[in-house]
PDB file of C-alpha atoms in Angstrom:
ATOM      1  CA  MET A 708     -11.050 -33.638   2.000  1.00 57.00           C
ATOM      2  CA  SER A 709      -7.506 -33.423   2.351  1.00 73.00           C
ATOM      3  CA  ASP A 710      -5.132 -36.589   3.749  1.00 82.00           C
ATOM      4  CA  PHE A 711      -3.420 -33.972   5.971  1.00 93.00           C
ATOM      5  CA  PHE A 712      -4.014 -30.787   8.043  1.00 95.00           C
ATOM      6  CA  VAL A 713      -1.733 -28.122   8.967  1.00 97.00           C
ATOM      7  CA  LEU A 714      -3.160 -25.759  11.641  1.00 97.00           C
ATOM      8  CA  GLY A 715      -1.426 -22.441  12.363  1.00 98.00           C
ATOM      9  CA  LEU A 716      -2.539 -20.846  15.488  1.00 97.00           C
ATOM     10  CA  GLY A 717      -3.188 -17.320  16.272  1.00 96.00           C
ATOM     11  CA  ASN A 718      -5.834 -14.515  17.003  1.00 95.00           C
ATOM     12  CA  PRO A 719      -8.152 -13.165  14.136  1.00 94.00           C
ATOM     13  CA  GLY A 720      -7.989  -9.400  13.592  1.00 92.00           C
ATOM     14  CA  ARG A 721      -5.332  -6.491  13.066  1.00 92.00           C
ATOM     15  CA  LYS A 722      -4.694  -5.914  16.620  1.00 92.00           C
ATOM     16  CA  TYR A 723      -3.052  -9.325  17.096  1.00 91.00           C
ATOM     17  CA  ALA A 724      -1.632  -9.540  13.592  1.00 88.00           C
ATOM     18  CA  MET A 725       2.120  -9.459  14.278  1.00 88.00           C
ATOM     19  CA  THR A 726       1.918 -10.308  18.134  1.00 92.00           C
ATOM     20  CA  ARG A 727       4.085 -13.213  19.708  1.00 93.00           C
ATOM     21  CA  HIS A 728       0.939 -15.235  19.880  1.00 93.00           C
ATOM     22  CA  ASN A 729       0.501 -15.041  16.119  1.00 96.00           C
ATOM     23  CA  VAL A 730       3.411 -16.933  15.067  1.00 97.00           C
ATOM     24  CA  GLY A 731       1.251 -19.857  13.559  1.00 97.00           C
ATOM     25  CA  PHE A 732      -0.902 -17.477  11.457  1.00 97.00           C
ATOM     26  CA  ILE A 733       2.808 -15.820  10.310  1.00 97.00           C
ATOM     27  CA  PHE A 734       3.700 -19.366   9.393  1.00 98.00           C
ATOM     28  CA  VAL A 735       0.530 -19.967   7.103  1.00 98.00           C
ATOM     29  CA  ASP A 736       0.974 -16.680   5.414  1.00 97.00           C
ATOM     30  CA  ARG A 737       4.786 -17.654   4.675  1.00 98.00           C
ATOM     31  CA  PHE A 738       3.731 -21.243   3.728  1.00 98.00           C
ATOM     32  CA  LEU A 739       0.901 -20.293   1.233  1.00 98.00           C
ATOM     33  CA  LYS A 740       3.683 -17.938  -0.570  1.00 98.00           C
ATOM     34  CA  LYS A 741       5.726 -21.010  -1.174  1.00 97.00           C
ATOM     35  CA  TYR A 742       2.848 -23.316  -1.919  1.00 97.00           C
ATOM     36  CA  PRO A 743       0.171 -21.270  -3.306  1.00 98.00           C
ATOM     37  CA  PRO A 744      -3.530 -22.672  -2.510  1.00 98.00           C
ATOM     38  CA  PHE A 745      -5.529 -23.940  -5.506  1.00 97.00           C
ATOM     39  CA  SER A 746      -8.852 -23.218  -3.500  1.00 97.00           C
ATOM     40  CA  VAL A 747      -9.705 -21.177  -0.328  1.00 97.00           C
ATOM     41  CA  THR A 748     -12.836 -22.036   1.663  1.00 96.00           C
ATOM     42  CA  GLU A 749     -13.796 -19.337   4.209  1.00 96.00           C
ATOM     43  CA  LYS A 750     -16.111 -20.207   7.250  1.00 94.00           C
ATOM     44  CA  VAL A 751     -17.112 -18.401  10.310  1.00 92.00           C
ATOM     45  CA  ASP A 752     -14.378 -20.277  12.576  1.00 92.00           C
ATOM     46  CA  TYR A 753     -11.961 -21.188   9.917  1.00 95.00           C
ATOM     47  CA  VAL A 754     -10.267 -20.336   6.717  1.00 97.00           C
ATOM     48  CA  LEU A 755      -8.992 -23.321   4.907  1.00 97.00           C
ATOM     49  CA  TYR A 756      -6.323 -23.188   1.979  1.00 98.00           C
ATOM     50  CA  ALA A 757      -6.173 -26.424  -0.284  1.00 97.00           C
ATOM     51  CA  VAL A 758      -2.590 -27.047  -1.140  1.00 97.00           C
ATOM     52  CA  ASN A 759      -1.101 -29.867  -3.088  1.00 96.00           C
ATOM     53  CA  ILE A 760       2.793 -30.530  -2.528  1.00 95.00           C
ATOM     54  CA  ASP A 761       4.121 -33.259  -4.761  1.00 93.00           C
ATOM     55  CA  GLY A 762       0.808 -35.177  -4.779  1.00 93.00           C
ATOM     56  CA  ILE A 763       0.158 -34.639  -1.252  1.00 93.00           C
ATOM     57  CA  ASN A 764      -3.162 -33.194  -0.278  1.00 94.00           C
ATOM     58  CA  LEU A 765      -2.944 -30.705   2.220  1.00 95.00           C
ATOM     59  CA  SER A 766      -5.501 -28.363   4.244  1.00 96.00           C
ATOM     60  CA  VAL A 767      -3.747 -25.485   5.742  1.00 97.00           C
ATOM     61  CA  VAL A 768      -6.152 -23.960   8.334  1.00 97.00           C
ATOM     62  CA  LYS A 769      -6.235 -20.881  10.141  1.00 97.00           C
ATOM     63  CA  PRO A 770      -8.790 -21.035  13.191  1.00 96.00           C
ATOM     64  CA  MET A 771     -10.929 -17.711  13.098  1.00 96.00           C
ATOM     65  CA  THR A 772     -11.598 -18.192  16.699  1.00 94.00           C
ATOM     66  CA  PHE A 773      -9.719 -16.720  19.443  1.00 93.00           C
ATOM     67  CA  MET A 774      -6.678 -18.756  20.590  1.00 93.00           C
ATOM     68  CA  ASN A 775      -8.265 -20.374  23.583  1.00 94.00           C
ATOM     69  CA  GLU A 776     -11.067 -21.760  21.492  1.00 95.00           C
ATOM     70  CA  SER A 777      -8.849 -23.168  18.552  1.00 95.00           C
ATOM     71  CA  GLY A 778     -10.234 -26.782  18.900  1.00 94.00           C
ATOM     72  CA  LEU A 779     -13.478 -25.661  17.702  1.00 93.00           C
ATOM     73  CA  VAL A 780     -12.694 -25.888  14.020  1.00 93.00           C
ATOM     74  CA  PHE A 781     -12.852 -29.786  14.799  1.00 90.00           C
ATOM     75  CA  LYS A 782     -16.593 -29.587  15.049  1.00 87.00           C
ATOM     76  CA  SER A 783     -16.915 -28.977  11.250  1.00 85.00           C
ATOM     77  CA  LEU A 784     -13.235 -30.525  10.001  1.00 88.00           C
ATOM     78  CA  TYR A 785     -12.311 -34.160  10.366  1.00 83.00           C
ATOM     79  CA  PRO A 786      -8.883 -34.983   9.954  1.00 82.00           C
ATOM     80  CA  VAL A 787      -8.018 -38.452   8.463  1.00 81.00           C
ATOM     81  CA  ASN A 788      -4.449 -38.042  10.011  1.00 87.00           C
ATOM     82  CA  PRO A 789      -3.774 -36.184  13.434  1.00 92.00           C
ATOM     83  CA  PRO A 790      -3.280 -32.458  12.240  1.00 95.00           C
ATOM     84  CA  ILE A 791       0.102 -30.750  12.541  1.00 97.00           C
ATOM     85  CA  VAL A 792      -0.097 -27.905  14.810  1.00 98.00           C
ATOM     86  CA  VAL A 793       2.116 -24.734  14.374  1.00 98.00           C
ATOM     87  CA  TYR A 794       2.429 -22.450  17.534  1.00 98.00           C
ATOM     88  CA  ASP A 795       4.247 -20.269  19.686  1.00 96.00           C
ATOM     89  CA  ASP A 796       5.816 -21.407  23.020  1.00 95.00           C
ATOM     90  CA  LEU A 797       6.449 -19.414  25.719  1.00 92.00           C
ATOM     91  CA  ASP A 798       8.996 -21.835  27.244  1.00 90.00           C
ATOM     92  CA  LEU A 799      11.234 -21.881  24.153  1.00 93.00           C
ATOM     93  CA  GLU A 800      13.626 -18.839  23.805  1.00 92.00           C
ATOM     94  CA  ILE A 801      13.456 -16.991  20.523  1.00 94.00           C
ATOM     95  CA  GLY A 802      15.411 -18.884  17.878  1.00 91.00           C
ATOM     96  CA  LYS A 803      14.529 -22.287  19.077  1.00 94.00           C
ATOM     97  CA  LEU A 804      12.337 -24.694  17.196  1.00 94.00           C
ATOM     98  CA  ARG A 805      10.768 -27.902  18.474  1.00 96.00           C
ATOM     99  CA  ILE A 806       8.934 -30.554  16.630  1.00 98.00           C
ATOM    100  CA  ARG A 807       7.261 -33.205  18.559  1.00 97.00           C
ATOM    101  CA  PRO A 808       5.126 -36.292  17.582  1.00 97.00           C
ATOM    102  CA  SER A 809       2.801 -35.428  20.615  1.00 97.00           C
ATOM    103  CA  GLY A 810       2.539 -34.193  24.181  1.00 94.00           C
ATOM    104  CA  SER A 811       0.725 -32.353  26.519  1.00 95.00           C
ATOM    105  CA  ALA A 812      -0.878 -28.804  26.372  1.00 94.00           C
ATOM    106  CA  GLY A 813       2.120 -27.277  28.383  1.00 90.00           C
ATOM    107  CA  GLY A 814      -0.108 -24.693  29.555  1.00 89.00           C
ATOM    108  CA  HIS A 815      -1.060 -23.407  26.070  1.00 94.00           C
ATOM    109  CA  ASN A 816      -4.793 -22.772  26.024  1.00 94.00           C
ATOM    110  CA  GLY A 817      -4.938 -23.114  22.404  1.00 95.00           C
ATOM    111  CA  ILE A 818      -3.477 -26.466  22.639  1.00 97.00           C
ATOM    112  CA  LYS A 819      -5.662 -27.254  25.443  1.00 97.00           C
ATOM    113  CA  SER A 820      -8.621 -26.524  23.202  1.00 96.00           C
ATOM    114  CA  ILE A 821      -7.422 -28.979  20.521  1.00 96.00           C
ATOM    115  CA  ILE A 822      -6.697 -31.728  22.917  1.00 96.00           C
ATOM    116  CA  GLN A 823     -10.175 -31.236  24.309  1.00 95.00           C
ATOM    117  CA  HIS A 824     -12.160 -31.266  20.936  1.00 94.00           C
ATOM    118  CA  LEU A 825      -9.913 -34.167  19.312  1.00 94.00           C
ATOM    119  CA  GLY A 826     -10.048 -36.183  22.455  1.00 94.00           C
ATOM    120  CA  THR A 827      -6.150 -36.834  22.316  1.00 95.00           C
ATOM    121  CA  GLN A 828      -2.801 -35.102  22.619  1.00 96.00           C
ATOM    122  CA  ASN A 829      -1.502 -37.445  20.073  1.00 96.00           C
ATOM    123  CA  PHE A 830      -0.727 -34.906  17.207  1.00 97.00           C
ATOM    124  CA  PRO A 831       2.341 -33.589  15.747  1.00 97.00           C
ATOM    125  CA  ARG A 832       3.481 -30.017  16.724  1.00 97.00           C
ATOM    126  CA  VAL A 833       5.847 -27.429  15.574  1.00 98.00           C
ATOM    127  CA  ARG A 834       6.576 -25.210  18.569  1.00 97.00           C
ATOM    128  CA  ILE A 835       8.387 -21.581  17.791  1.00 96.00           C
ATOM    129  CA  GLY A 836      10.033 -20.064  20.633  1.00 95.00           C
ATOM    130  CA  ILE A 837       8.594 -16.943  21.841  1.00 95.00           C
ATOM    131  CA  GLY A 838      10.212 -16.706  25.278  1.00 88.00           C
ATOM    132  CA  PRO A 839      11.677 -15.886  27.701  1.00 83.00           C
ATOM    133  CA  LYS A 840       8.763 -14.045  29.185  1.00 78.00           C
ATOM    134  CA  LYS A 841       9.342 -10.539  30.284  1.00 77.00           C
ATOM    135  CA  GLY A 842       6.689  -9.767  33.062  1.00 80.00           C
ATOM    136  CA  ASP A 843       2.997 -11.001  32.737  1.00 85.00           C
ATOM    137  CA  ALA A 844       2.509 -13.941  30.274  1.00 86.00           C
ATOM    138  CA  VAL A 845      -0.529 -12.590  28.920  1.00 84.00           C
ATOM    139  CA  ASP A 846       1.201  -9.122  28.314  1.00 86.00           C
ATOM    140  CA  HIS A 847       4.144 -11.028  26.581  1.00 88.00           C
ATOM    141  CA  VAL A 848       2.204 -13.308  24.381  1.00 87.00           C
ATOM    142  CA  LEU A 849       0.038 -10.460  22.932  1.00 89.00           C
ATOM    143  CA  GLY A 850       2.860  -8.080  22.748  1.00 90.00           C
ATOM    144  CA  HIS A 851       4.867  -7.572  19.627  1.00 91.00           C
ATOM    145  CA  PHE A 852       8.239  -8.417  18.503  1.00 91.00           C
ATOM    146  CA  THR A 853      10.962  -5.951  18.733  1.00 92.00           C
ATOM    147  CA  PRO A 854      12.954  -5.633  15.346  1.00 93.00           C
ATOM    148  CA  SER A 855      15.856  -7.685  16.587  1.00 94.00           C
ATOM    149  CA  GLU A 856      13.377 -10.552  17.540  1.00 93.00           C
ATOM    150  CA  PHE A 857      11.501 -10.526  14.357  1.00 93.00           C
ATOM    151  CA  LEU A 858      14.564 -10.954  12.228  1.00 95.00           C
ATOM    152  CA  ILE A 859      15.180 -14.241  14.260  1.00 96.00           C
ATOM    153  CA  ILE A 860      11.507 -15.380  14.057  1.00 96.00           C
ATOM    154  CA  ASP A 861      11.601 -14.473  10.413  1.00 95.00           C
ATOM    155  CA  GLN A 862      14.268 -17.225   9.972  1.00 96.00           C
ATOM    156  CA  VAL A 863      12.501 -19.673  12.119  1.00 96.00           C
ATOM    157  CA  ILE A 864       9.439 -19.246  10.090  1.00 97.00           C
ATOM    158  CA  ASP A 865      11.239 -20.162   7.101  1.00 97.00           C
ATOM    159  CA  ILE A 866      12.703 -23.250   8.891  1.00 96.00           C
ATOM    160  CA  CYS A 867       9.160 -24.267   9.593  1.00 97.00           C
ATOM    161  CA  VAL A 868       7.954 -23.826   6.243  1.00 97.00           C
ATOM    162  CA  GLU A 869      10.810 -26.360   5.164  1.00 97.00           C
ATOM    163  CA  ALA A 870      10.185 -28.787   7.929  1.00 97.00           C
ATOM    164  CA  VAL A 871       6.283 -29.342   7.435  1.00 97.00           C
ATOM    165  CA  PRO A 872       6.677 -30.872   4.133  1.00 97.00           C
ATOM    166  CA  VAL A 873       9.398 -33.220   5.574  1.00 97.00           C
ATOM    167  CA  ILE A 874       7.012 -34.117   8.291  1.00 97.00           C
ATOM    168  CA  LEU A 875       4.461 -35.069   5.480  1.00 95.00           C
ATOM    169  CA  LYS A 876       7.206 -37.005   3.280  1.00 95.00           C
ATOM    170  CA  GLU A 877       9.764 -38.604   5.624  1.00 96.00           C
ATOM    171  CA  GLY A 878       7.839 -38.587   8.910  1.00 96.00           C
ATOM    172  CA  ILE A 879       8.117 -36.886  12.099  1.00 97.00           C
ATOM    173  CA  GLU A 880      11.325 -38.670  13.397  1.00 97.00           C
ATOM    174  CA  SER A 881      13.199 -37.245  10.234  1.00 97.00           C
ATOM    175  CA  ALA A 882      12.030 -33.732  10.586  1.00 97.00           C
ATOM    176  CA  MET A 883      12.934 -33.779  14.219  1.00 97.00           C
ATOM    177  CA  ASN A 884      16.549 -35.041  13.549  1.00 96.00           C
ATOM    178  CA  LYS A 885      16.875 -32.237  10.784  1.00 96.00           C
ATOM    179  CA  TYR A 886      15.186 -29.293  12.668  1.00 96.00           C
ATOM    180  CA  ASN A 887      15.278 -29.622  16.314  1.00 94.00           C
ATOM    181  CA  SER A 888      19.069 -28.828  16.593  1.00 82.00           C
ATOM    182  CA  LYS A 889      18.782 -25.484  14.703  1.00 79.00           C
ATOM    183  CA  VAL A 890      18.963 -22.751  16.609  1.00 82.00           C
ATOM    184  CA  ILE A 891      18.712 -19.137  15.287  1.00 85.00           C
ATOM    185  CA  SER A 892      20.545 -16.166  17.070  1.00 80.00           C
TER     186      SER A 892
END
């Protein structure tokens, strides 16, 4: 088992592939292009990609449950260290990224599920802005990015791919100082 876990949140299936709610899955796909896995484990409720970055063993995980049940992966995965969770944030505008060491769910059902299953809200997060919402929140998060929005998200995902190894190697404070002030427009 790896020393570190990174979970990219999203909903499984083609229908949801490029929706705002799936930026965590988009992150995982991009991360694995830069850091190809040396093994892949597919289970009913998750896909785990084993990666090594400069001697650090890392499990990169896509939960295969729907977003609201993301925490179910912790019924069979037992992280040694708190997992780093990468997910969409409706309260941050597109182009913003926020790295935090812990916090509440902030209304995000995937994070609520993880907090419930881990029994703590003390785990690092990389929040990717998908707001401001336009109309109904569910319709917004399950909607697709416009082409101009996706150009911005594409750049933010690249920054996330840079930031996660910094969290692992230098710590959360260093990553927050380097990346929280960046805004893509």
